[in-house]
CSV table of C-alpha atoms in Angstrom, one decimal:
chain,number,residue,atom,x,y,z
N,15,UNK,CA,-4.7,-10.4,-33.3
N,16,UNK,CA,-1.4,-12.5,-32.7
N,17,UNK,CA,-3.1,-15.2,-30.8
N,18,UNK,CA,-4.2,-18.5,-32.5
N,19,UNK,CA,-8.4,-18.9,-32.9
N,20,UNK,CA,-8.3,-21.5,-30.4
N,21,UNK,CA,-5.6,-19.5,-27.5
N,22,UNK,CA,-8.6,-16.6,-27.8
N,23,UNK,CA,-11.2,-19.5,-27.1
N,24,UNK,CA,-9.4,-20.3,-24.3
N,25,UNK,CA,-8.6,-17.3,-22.6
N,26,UNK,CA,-12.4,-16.0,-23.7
N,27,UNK,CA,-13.9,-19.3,-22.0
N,28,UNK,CA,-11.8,-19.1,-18.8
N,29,UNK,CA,-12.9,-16.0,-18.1
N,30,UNK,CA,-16.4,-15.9,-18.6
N,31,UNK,CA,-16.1,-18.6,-15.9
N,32,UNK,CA,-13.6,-16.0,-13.7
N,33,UNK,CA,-16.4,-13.4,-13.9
N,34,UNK,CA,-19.5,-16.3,-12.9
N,35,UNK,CA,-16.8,-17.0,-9.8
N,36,UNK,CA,-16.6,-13.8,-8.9
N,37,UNK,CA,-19.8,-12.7,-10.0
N,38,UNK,CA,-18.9,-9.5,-11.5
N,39,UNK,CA,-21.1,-6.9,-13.2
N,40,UNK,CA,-20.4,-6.0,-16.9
N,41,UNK,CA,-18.1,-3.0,-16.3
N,42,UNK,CA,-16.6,-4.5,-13.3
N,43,UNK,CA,-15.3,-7.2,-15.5
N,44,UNK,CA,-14.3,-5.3,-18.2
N,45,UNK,CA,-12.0,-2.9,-15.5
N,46,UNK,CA,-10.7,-6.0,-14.0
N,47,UNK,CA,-10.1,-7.4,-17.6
N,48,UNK,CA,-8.5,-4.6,-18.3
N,49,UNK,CA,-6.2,-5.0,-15.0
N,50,UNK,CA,-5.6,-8.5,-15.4
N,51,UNK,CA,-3.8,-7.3,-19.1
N,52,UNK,CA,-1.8,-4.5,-17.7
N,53,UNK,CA,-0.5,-6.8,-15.1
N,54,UNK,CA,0.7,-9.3,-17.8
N,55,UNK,CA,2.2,-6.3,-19.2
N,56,UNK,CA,-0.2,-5.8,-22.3
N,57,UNK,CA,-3.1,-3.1,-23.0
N,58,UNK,CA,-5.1,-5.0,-25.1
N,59,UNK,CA,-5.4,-8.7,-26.0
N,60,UNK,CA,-4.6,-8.8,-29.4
N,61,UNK,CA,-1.0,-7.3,-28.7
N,62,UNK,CA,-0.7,-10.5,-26.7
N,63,UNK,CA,1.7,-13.0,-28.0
N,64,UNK,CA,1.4,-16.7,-28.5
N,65,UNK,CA,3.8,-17.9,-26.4
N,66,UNK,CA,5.1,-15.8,-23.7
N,67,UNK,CA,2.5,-13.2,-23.7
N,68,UNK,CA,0.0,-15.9,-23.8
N,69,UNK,CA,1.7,-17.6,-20.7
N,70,UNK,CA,1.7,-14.6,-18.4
N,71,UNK,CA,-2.1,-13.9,-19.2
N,72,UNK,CA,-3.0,-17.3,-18.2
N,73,UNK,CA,-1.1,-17.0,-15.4
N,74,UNK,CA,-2.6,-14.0,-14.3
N,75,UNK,CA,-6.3,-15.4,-14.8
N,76,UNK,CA,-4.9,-18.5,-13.1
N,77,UNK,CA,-4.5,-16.6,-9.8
N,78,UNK,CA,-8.2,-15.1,-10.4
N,79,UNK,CA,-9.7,-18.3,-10.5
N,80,UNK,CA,-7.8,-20.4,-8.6
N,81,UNK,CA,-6.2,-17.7,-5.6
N,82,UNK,CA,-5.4,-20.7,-3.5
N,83,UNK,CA,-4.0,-23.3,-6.4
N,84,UNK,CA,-0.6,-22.9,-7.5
N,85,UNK,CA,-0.4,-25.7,-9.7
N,86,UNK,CA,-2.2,-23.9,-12.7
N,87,UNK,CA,0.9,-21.1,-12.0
N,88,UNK,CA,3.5,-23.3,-12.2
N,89,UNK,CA,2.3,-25.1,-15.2
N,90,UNK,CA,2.1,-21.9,-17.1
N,91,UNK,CA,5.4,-20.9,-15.2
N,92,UNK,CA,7.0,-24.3,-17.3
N,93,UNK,CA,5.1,-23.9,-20.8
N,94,UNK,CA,8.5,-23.1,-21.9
N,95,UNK,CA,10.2,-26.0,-21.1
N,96,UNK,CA,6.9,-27.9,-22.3
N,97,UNK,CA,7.0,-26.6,-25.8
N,98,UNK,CA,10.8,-27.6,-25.7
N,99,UNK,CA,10.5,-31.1,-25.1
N,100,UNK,CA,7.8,-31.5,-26.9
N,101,UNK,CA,9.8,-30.0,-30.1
N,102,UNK,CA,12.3,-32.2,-29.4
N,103,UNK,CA,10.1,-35.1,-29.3
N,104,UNK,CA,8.7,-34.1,-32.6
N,105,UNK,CA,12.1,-34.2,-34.2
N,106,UNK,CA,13.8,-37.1,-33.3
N,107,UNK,CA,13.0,-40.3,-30.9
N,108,UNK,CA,13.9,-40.2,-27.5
N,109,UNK,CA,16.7,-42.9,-27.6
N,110,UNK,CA,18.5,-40.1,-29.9
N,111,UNK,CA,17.5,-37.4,-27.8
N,112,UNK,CA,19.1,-39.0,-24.8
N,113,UNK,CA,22.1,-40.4,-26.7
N,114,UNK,CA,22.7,-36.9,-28.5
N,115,UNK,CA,22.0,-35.0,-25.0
N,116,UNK,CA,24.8,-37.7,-23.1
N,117,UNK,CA,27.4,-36.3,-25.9
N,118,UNK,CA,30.5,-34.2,-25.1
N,119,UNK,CA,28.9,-31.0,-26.1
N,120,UNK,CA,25.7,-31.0,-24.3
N,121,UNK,CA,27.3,-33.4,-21.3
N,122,UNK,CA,23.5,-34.4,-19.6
N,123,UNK,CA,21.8,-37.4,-18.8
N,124,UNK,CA,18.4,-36.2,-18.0
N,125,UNK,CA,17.8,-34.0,-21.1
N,126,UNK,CA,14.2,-32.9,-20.0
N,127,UNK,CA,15.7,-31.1,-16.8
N,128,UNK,CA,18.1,-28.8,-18.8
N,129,UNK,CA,17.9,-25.2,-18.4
N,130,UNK,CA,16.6,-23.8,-21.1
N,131,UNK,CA,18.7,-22.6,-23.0
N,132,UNK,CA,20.6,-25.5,-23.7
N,133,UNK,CA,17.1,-27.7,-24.2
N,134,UNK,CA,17.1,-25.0,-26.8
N,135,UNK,CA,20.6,-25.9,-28.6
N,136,UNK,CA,19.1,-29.3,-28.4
N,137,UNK,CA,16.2,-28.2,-30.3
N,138,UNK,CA,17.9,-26.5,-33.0
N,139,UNK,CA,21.2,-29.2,-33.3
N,140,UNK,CA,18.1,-31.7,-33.8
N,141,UNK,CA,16.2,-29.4,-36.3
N,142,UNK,CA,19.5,-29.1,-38.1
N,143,UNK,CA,20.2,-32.8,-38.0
N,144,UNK,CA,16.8,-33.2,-39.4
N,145,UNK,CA,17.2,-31.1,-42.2
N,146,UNK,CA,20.6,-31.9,-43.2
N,147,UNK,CA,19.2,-36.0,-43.5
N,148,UNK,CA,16.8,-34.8,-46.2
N,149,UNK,CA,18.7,-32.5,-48.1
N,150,UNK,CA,20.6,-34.4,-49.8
N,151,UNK,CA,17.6,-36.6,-51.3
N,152,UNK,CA,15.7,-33.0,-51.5
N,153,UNK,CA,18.4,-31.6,-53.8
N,154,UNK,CA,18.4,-34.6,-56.4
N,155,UNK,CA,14.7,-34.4,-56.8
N,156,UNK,CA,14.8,-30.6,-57.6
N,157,UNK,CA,17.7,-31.7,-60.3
N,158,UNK,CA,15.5,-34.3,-61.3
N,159,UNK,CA,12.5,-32.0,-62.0
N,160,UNK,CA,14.5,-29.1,-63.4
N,161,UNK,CA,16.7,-31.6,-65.9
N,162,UNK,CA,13.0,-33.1,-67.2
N,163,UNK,CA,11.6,-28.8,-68.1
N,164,UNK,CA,11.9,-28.3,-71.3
N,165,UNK,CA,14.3,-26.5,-72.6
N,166,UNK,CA,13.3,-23.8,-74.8
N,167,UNK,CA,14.7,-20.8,-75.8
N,168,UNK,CA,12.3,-17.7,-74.4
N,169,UNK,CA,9.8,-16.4,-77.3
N,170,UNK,CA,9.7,-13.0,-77.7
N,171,UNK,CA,6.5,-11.1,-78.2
N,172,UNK,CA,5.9,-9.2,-81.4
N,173,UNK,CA,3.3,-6.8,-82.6
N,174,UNK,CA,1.8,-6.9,-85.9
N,175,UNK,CA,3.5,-4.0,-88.3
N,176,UNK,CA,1.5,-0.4,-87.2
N,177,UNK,CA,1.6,2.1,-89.9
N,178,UNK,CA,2.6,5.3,-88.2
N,179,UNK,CA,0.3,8.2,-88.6
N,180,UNK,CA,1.8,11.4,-87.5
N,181,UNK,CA,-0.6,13.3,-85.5
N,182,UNK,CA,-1.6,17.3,-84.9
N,183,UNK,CA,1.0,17.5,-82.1
């Protein structure tokens, strides 16, 4: 299965409640189970996902449940931009973030509104940035350890001398 533990939770727990709603009968809810996966574009659940795939299906149960709601749709409809910000929060702080997405290359002042796939160059210029501040203390330290290993010459195995007894072949 390529969903997390807790994503099957979910989607398990939400419909149980989708079948009380509609009050379905056991092979009625496995045919509309079934439905509700082709029309996410999977045939089973555990070919779903995590991200995407996971969106779509709760999307799809989201119009089961709620017919006359389209909040629950449009949140799943902007999980993507979610995750991104939230990535991006996770990397750097948000004075950075606005200062780095107000630069000449990305050229924006309300960095959560960016499309997407520059809220993803974001991402990744801050993941880079992140990385490249701790290399150079990462590098020293794996000097450090290697320089303190001692430094022996490999030992070579040896077997005890074997008197050779031909055989009858």
């Amino acid at each position: 299965m390529l969903l997390t533990p807790s994503q099957s939770s979910r989607f398990w727990r939400e419909w149980a409640a989708c079948i009380r709603l509609h009050k379905w009968s056991k092979p009625d809810s496995e045919t509309q189970r079934k439905a509700l996966l082709q029309r996410a574009g999977f045939t089973s659940l555990t070919l779903v996902d995590k991200l995407t795939g996971y969106d779509r299906v709760l999307s799809e149960l989201a119009i089961l449940t709620r017919p006359d709601d389209l909040a629950p749709q449009i949140r799943e409809a902007e999980m993507p931009r979610t995750r991104l910000v939230f990535a991006c929060r996770q990397l750097a702080d948000e004075p950075y973030i606005v200062a780095l997405a107000a630069s000449a290359r990305f050229k924006c002042l309300d960095w959560p509104a960016m499309d997407l796939d520059t809220m993803l160059q974001l991402r990744n210029t801050l993941a880079d940035r992140a990385v490249s501040h701790h290399r150079p203390a990462t590098t020293a330290n794996r000097r450090h350890a290697n320089s303190q290993r001692p430094q022996s010459a490999p030992t070579r195995q040896t077997f005890p001398e074997l008197e050779y007894a031909p055989g009858p072949f």
